mmCIF file of C-alpha atoms in Angstrom:
data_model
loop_
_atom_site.group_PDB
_atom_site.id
_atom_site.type_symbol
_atom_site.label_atom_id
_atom_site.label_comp_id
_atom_site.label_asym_id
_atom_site.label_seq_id
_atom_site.Cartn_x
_atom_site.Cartn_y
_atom_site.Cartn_z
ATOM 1 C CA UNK S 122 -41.039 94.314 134.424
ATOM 2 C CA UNK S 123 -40.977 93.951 130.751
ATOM 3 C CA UNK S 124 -42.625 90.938 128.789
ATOM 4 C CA UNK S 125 -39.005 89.953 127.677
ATOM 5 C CA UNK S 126 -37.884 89.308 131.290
ATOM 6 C CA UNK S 127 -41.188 87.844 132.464
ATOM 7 C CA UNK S 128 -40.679 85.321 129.829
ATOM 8 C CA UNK S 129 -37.432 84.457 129.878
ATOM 9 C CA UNK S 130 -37.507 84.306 133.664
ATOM 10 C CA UNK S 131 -40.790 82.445 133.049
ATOM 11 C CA UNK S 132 -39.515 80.057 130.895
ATOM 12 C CA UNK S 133 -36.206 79.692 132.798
ATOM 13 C CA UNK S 134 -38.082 78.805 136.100
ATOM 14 C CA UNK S 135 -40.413 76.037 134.176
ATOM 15 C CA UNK S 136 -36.701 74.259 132.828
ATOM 16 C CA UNK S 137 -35.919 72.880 136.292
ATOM 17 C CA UNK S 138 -39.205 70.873 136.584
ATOM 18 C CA UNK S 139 -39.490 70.133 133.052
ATOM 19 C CA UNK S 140 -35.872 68.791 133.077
ATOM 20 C CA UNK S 141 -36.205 67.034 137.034
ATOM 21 C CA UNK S 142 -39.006 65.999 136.835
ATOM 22 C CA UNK S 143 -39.407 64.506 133.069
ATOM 23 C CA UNK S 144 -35.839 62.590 133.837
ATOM 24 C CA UNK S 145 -37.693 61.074 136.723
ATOM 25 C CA UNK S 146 -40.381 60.128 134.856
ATOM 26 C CA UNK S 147 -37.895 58.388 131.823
ATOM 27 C CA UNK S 148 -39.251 61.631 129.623
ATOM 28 C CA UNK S 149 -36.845 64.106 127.657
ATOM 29 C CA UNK S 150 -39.260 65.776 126.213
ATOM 30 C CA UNK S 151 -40.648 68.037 128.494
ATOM 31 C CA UNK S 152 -37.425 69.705 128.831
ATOM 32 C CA UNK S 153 -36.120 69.929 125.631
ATOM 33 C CA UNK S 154 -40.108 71.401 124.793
ATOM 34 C CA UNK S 155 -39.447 74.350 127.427
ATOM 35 C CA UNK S 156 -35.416 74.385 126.926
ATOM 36 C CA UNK S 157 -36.401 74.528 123.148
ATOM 37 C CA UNK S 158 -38.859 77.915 123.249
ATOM 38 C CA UNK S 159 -36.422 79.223 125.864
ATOM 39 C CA UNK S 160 -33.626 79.201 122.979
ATOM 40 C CA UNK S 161 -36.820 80.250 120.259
ATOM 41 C CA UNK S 162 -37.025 83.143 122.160
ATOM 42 C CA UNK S 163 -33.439 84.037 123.360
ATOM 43 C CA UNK S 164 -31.708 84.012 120.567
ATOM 44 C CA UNK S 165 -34.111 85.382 118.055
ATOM 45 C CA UNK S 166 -32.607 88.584 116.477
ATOM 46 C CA UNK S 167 -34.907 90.941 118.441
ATOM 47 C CA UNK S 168 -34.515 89.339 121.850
ATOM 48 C CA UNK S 169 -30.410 87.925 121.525
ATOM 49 C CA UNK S 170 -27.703 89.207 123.277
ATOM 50 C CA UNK S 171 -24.328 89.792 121.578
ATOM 51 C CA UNK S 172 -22.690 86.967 124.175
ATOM 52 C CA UNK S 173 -25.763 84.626 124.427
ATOM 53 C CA UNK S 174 -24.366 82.147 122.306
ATOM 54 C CA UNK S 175 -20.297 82.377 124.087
ATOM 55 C CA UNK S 176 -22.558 81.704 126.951
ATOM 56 C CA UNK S 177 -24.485 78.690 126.052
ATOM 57 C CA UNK S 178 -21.031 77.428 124.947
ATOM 58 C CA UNK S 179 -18.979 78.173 128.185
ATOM 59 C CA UNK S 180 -22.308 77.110 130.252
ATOM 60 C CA UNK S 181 -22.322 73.745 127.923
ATOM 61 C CA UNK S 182 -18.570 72.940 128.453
ATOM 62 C CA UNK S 183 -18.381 73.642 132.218
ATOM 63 C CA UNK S 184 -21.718 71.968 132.458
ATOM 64 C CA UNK S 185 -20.264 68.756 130.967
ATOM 65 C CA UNK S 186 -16.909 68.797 132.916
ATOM 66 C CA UNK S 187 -18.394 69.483 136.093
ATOM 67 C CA UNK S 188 -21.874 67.396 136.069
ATOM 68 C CA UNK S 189 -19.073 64.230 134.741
ATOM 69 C CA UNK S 190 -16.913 65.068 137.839
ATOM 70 C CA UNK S 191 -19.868 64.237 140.155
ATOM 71 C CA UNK S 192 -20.577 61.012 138.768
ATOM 72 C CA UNK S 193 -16.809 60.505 138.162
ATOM 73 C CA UNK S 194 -16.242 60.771 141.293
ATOM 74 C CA UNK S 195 -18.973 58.953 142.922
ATOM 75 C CA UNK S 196 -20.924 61.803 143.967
ATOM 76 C CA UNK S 197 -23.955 61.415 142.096
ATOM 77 C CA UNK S 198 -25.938 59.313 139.517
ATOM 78 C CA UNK S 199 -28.476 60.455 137.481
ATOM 79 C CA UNK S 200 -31.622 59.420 135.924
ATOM 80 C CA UNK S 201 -31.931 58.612 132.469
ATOM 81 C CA UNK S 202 -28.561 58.994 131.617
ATOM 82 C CA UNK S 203 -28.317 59.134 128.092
ATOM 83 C CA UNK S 204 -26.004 59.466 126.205
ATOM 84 C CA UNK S 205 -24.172 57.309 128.709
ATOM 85 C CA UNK S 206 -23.944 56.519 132.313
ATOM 86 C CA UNK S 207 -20.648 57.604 132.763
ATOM 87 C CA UNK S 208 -21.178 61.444 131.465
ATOM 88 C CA UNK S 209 -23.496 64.042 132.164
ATOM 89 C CA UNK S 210 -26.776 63.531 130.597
ATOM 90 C CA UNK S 211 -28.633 65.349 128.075
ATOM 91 C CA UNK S 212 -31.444 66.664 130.103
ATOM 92 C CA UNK S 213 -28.566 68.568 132.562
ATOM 93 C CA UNK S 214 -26.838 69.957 129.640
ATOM 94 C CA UNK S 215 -30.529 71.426 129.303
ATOM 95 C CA UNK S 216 -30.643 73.263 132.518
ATOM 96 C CA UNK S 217 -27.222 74.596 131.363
ATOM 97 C CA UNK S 218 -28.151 75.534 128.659
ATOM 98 C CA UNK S 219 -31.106 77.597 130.325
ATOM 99 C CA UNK S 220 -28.505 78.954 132.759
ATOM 100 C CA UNK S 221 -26.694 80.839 130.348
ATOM 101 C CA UNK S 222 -29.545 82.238 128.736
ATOM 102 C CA UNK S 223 -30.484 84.246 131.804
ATOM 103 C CA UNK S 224 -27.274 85.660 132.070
ATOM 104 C CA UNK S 225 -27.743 88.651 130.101
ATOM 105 C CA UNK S 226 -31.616 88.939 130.461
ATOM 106 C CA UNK S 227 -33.228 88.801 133.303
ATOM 107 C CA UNK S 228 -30.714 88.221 135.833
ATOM 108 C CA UNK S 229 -28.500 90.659 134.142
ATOM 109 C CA UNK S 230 -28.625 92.768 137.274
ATOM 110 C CA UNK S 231 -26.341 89.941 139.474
ATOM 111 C CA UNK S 232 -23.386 90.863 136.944
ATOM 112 C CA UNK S 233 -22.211 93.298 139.246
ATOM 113 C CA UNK S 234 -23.169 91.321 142.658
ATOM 114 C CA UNK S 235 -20.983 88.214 142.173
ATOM 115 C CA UNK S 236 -20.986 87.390 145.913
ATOM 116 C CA UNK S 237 -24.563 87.166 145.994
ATOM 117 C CA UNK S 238 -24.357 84.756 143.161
ATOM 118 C CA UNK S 239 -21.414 83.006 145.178
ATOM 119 C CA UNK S 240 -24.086 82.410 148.296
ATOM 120 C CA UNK S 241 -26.776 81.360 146.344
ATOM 121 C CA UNK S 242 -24.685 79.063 144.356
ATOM 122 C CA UNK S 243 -23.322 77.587 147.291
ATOM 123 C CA UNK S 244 -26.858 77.018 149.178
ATOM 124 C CA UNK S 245 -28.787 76.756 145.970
ATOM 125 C CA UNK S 246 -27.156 74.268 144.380
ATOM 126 C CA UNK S 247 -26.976 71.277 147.005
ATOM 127 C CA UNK S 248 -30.588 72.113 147.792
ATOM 128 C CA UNK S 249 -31.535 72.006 143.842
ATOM 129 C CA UNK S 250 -29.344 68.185 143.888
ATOM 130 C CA UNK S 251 -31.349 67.548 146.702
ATOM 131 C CA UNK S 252 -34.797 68.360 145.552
ATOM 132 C CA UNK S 253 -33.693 66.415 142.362
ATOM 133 C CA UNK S 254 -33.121 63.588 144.516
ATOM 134 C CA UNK S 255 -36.553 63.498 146.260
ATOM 135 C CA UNK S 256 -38.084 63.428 142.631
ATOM 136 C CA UNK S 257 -35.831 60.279 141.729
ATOM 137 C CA UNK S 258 -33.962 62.249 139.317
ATOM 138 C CA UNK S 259 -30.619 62.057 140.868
ATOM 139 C CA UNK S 260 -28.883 59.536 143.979
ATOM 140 C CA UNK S 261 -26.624 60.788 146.327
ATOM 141 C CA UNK S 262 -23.617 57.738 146.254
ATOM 142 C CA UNK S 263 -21.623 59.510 148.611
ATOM 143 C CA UNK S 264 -22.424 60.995 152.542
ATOM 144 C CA UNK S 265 -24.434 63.778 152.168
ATOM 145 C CA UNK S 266 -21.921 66.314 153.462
ATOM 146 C CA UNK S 267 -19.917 65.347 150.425
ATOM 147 C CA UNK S 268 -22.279 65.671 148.079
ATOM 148 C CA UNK S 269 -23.363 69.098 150.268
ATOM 149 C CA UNK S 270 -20.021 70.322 149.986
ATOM 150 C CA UNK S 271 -18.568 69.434 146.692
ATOM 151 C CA UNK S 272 -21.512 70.927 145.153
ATOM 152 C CA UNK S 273 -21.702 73.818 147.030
ATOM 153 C CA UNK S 274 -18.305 75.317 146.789
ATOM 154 C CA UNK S 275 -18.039 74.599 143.151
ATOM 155 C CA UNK S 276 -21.312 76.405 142.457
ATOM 156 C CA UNK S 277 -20.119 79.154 144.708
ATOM 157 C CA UNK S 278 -17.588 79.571 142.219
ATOM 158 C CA UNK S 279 -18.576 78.513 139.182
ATOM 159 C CA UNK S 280 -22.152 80.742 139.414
ATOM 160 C CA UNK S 281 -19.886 84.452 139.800
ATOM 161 C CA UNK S 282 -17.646 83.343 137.134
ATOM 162 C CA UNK S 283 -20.090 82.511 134.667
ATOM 163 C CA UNK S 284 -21.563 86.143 135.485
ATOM 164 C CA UNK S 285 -18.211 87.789 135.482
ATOM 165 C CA UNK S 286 -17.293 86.362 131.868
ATOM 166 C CA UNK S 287 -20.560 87.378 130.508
ATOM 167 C CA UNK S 288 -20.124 91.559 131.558
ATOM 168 C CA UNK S 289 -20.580 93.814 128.815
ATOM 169 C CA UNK S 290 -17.667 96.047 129.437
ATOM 170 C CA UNK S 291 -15.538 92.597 129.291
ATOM 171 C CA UNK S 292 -17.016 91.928 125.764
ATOM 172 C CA UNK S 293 -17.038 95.945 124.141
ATOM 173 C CA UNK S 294 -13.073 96.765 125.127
ATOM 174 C CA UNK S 295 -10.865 96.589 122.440
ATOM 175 C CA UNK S 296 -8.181 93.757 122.850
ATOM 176 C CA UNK S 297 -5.249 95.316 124.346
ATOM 177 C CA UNK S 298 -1.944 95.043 121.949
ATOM 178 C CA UNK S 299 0.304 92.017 123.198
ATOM 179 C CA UNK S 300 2.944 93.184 125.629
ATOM 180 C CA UNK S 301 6.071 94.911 124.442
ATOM 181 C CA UNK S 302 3.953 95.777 121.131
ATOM 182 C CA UNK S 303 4.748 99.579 120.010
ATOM 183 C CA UNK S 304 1.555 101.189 119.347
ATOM 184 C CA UNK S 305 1.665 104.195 116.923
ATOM 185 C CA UNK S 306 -0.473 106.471 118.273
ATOM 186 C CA UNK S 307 -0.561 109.136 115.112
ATOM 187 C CA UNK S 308 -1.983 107.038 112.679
#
């Protein structure tokens, strides 16, 4: 293992706490501290990927529609909910955040394993909800087979897709020429 995966994975694994656990505790800090040298390191020239930051983007926008949709939906309410109650908070949009900037490092390797993401998203994520709640940083509103299930099958999706938008051989192709374009192939 190199020193660029051991500390992006390093970091990576010290966002969920940081995040949880601080938005239990009423503090943003903690995760926008590890969130913050997570990016530092990512995305400095030596160390970025050519997709990190399409990443962060997609991972920010699905974050925000989907996280909403639980509380939306009266799934799930979350701690500290800044900016607002009725969207999902900051200190989420920091775990995404952290998401996509494993991606292409040092869980590169699941890119071409998407239903092994699709199983751990769908028994990873209502047990990470879960362990949130016993910290007090999220409430289950609805029966916990809801919550179980909702969560579950949209991670189970959502996790392979995120991996399968961020493969290289996606990003390097050439666009193809729209349909019915003639391509002059002498030039």
């Amino acid at each position: 293992m190199t020193r660029a995966f051991l500390v992006n994975q390093g970091l990576f694994q010290l966002a969920w706490p940081a995040c949880v656990i601080g938005a239990a505790n009423g503090v943003f800090w903690t995760g926008l501290l590890v969130v913050g040298a997570l990016v530092l390191w990512q995305l400095n020239r030596h160390n970025r990927h050519p997709l990190d930051l399409r990443m962060i983007g997609v991972c920010l926008g699905l974050g925000f529609v989907l996280d909403t949709a639980w509380i939306q939906l009266g799934l799930l309410e979350f701690a500290m909910p800044w900016p607002s109650s009725q969207f999902a908070p900051m200190w989420i949009m920091l775990l995404w955040v952290s998401v996509a900037l494993v991606i292409n490092h040092s869980m590169a390797a699941f890119k071409n394993r998407l239903w092994i993401l699709a199983i751990a998203g769908g028994v990873g994520s209502p047990m990470s909800y879960f362990a949130g709640s016993r910290f007090g940083a999220v409430e289950w509103l609805a029966p916990a087979w809801q919550v179980i299930l909702t969560t579950g099958l949209s991670w189970a999706i959502v996790l392979p897709l995120l991996f399968w938008l961020a493969r290289d051989d996606r990003a390097s192709r050439p666009a193809a020429p729209p349909e019915g374009m003639i391509v002059n192939e002498t030039d």
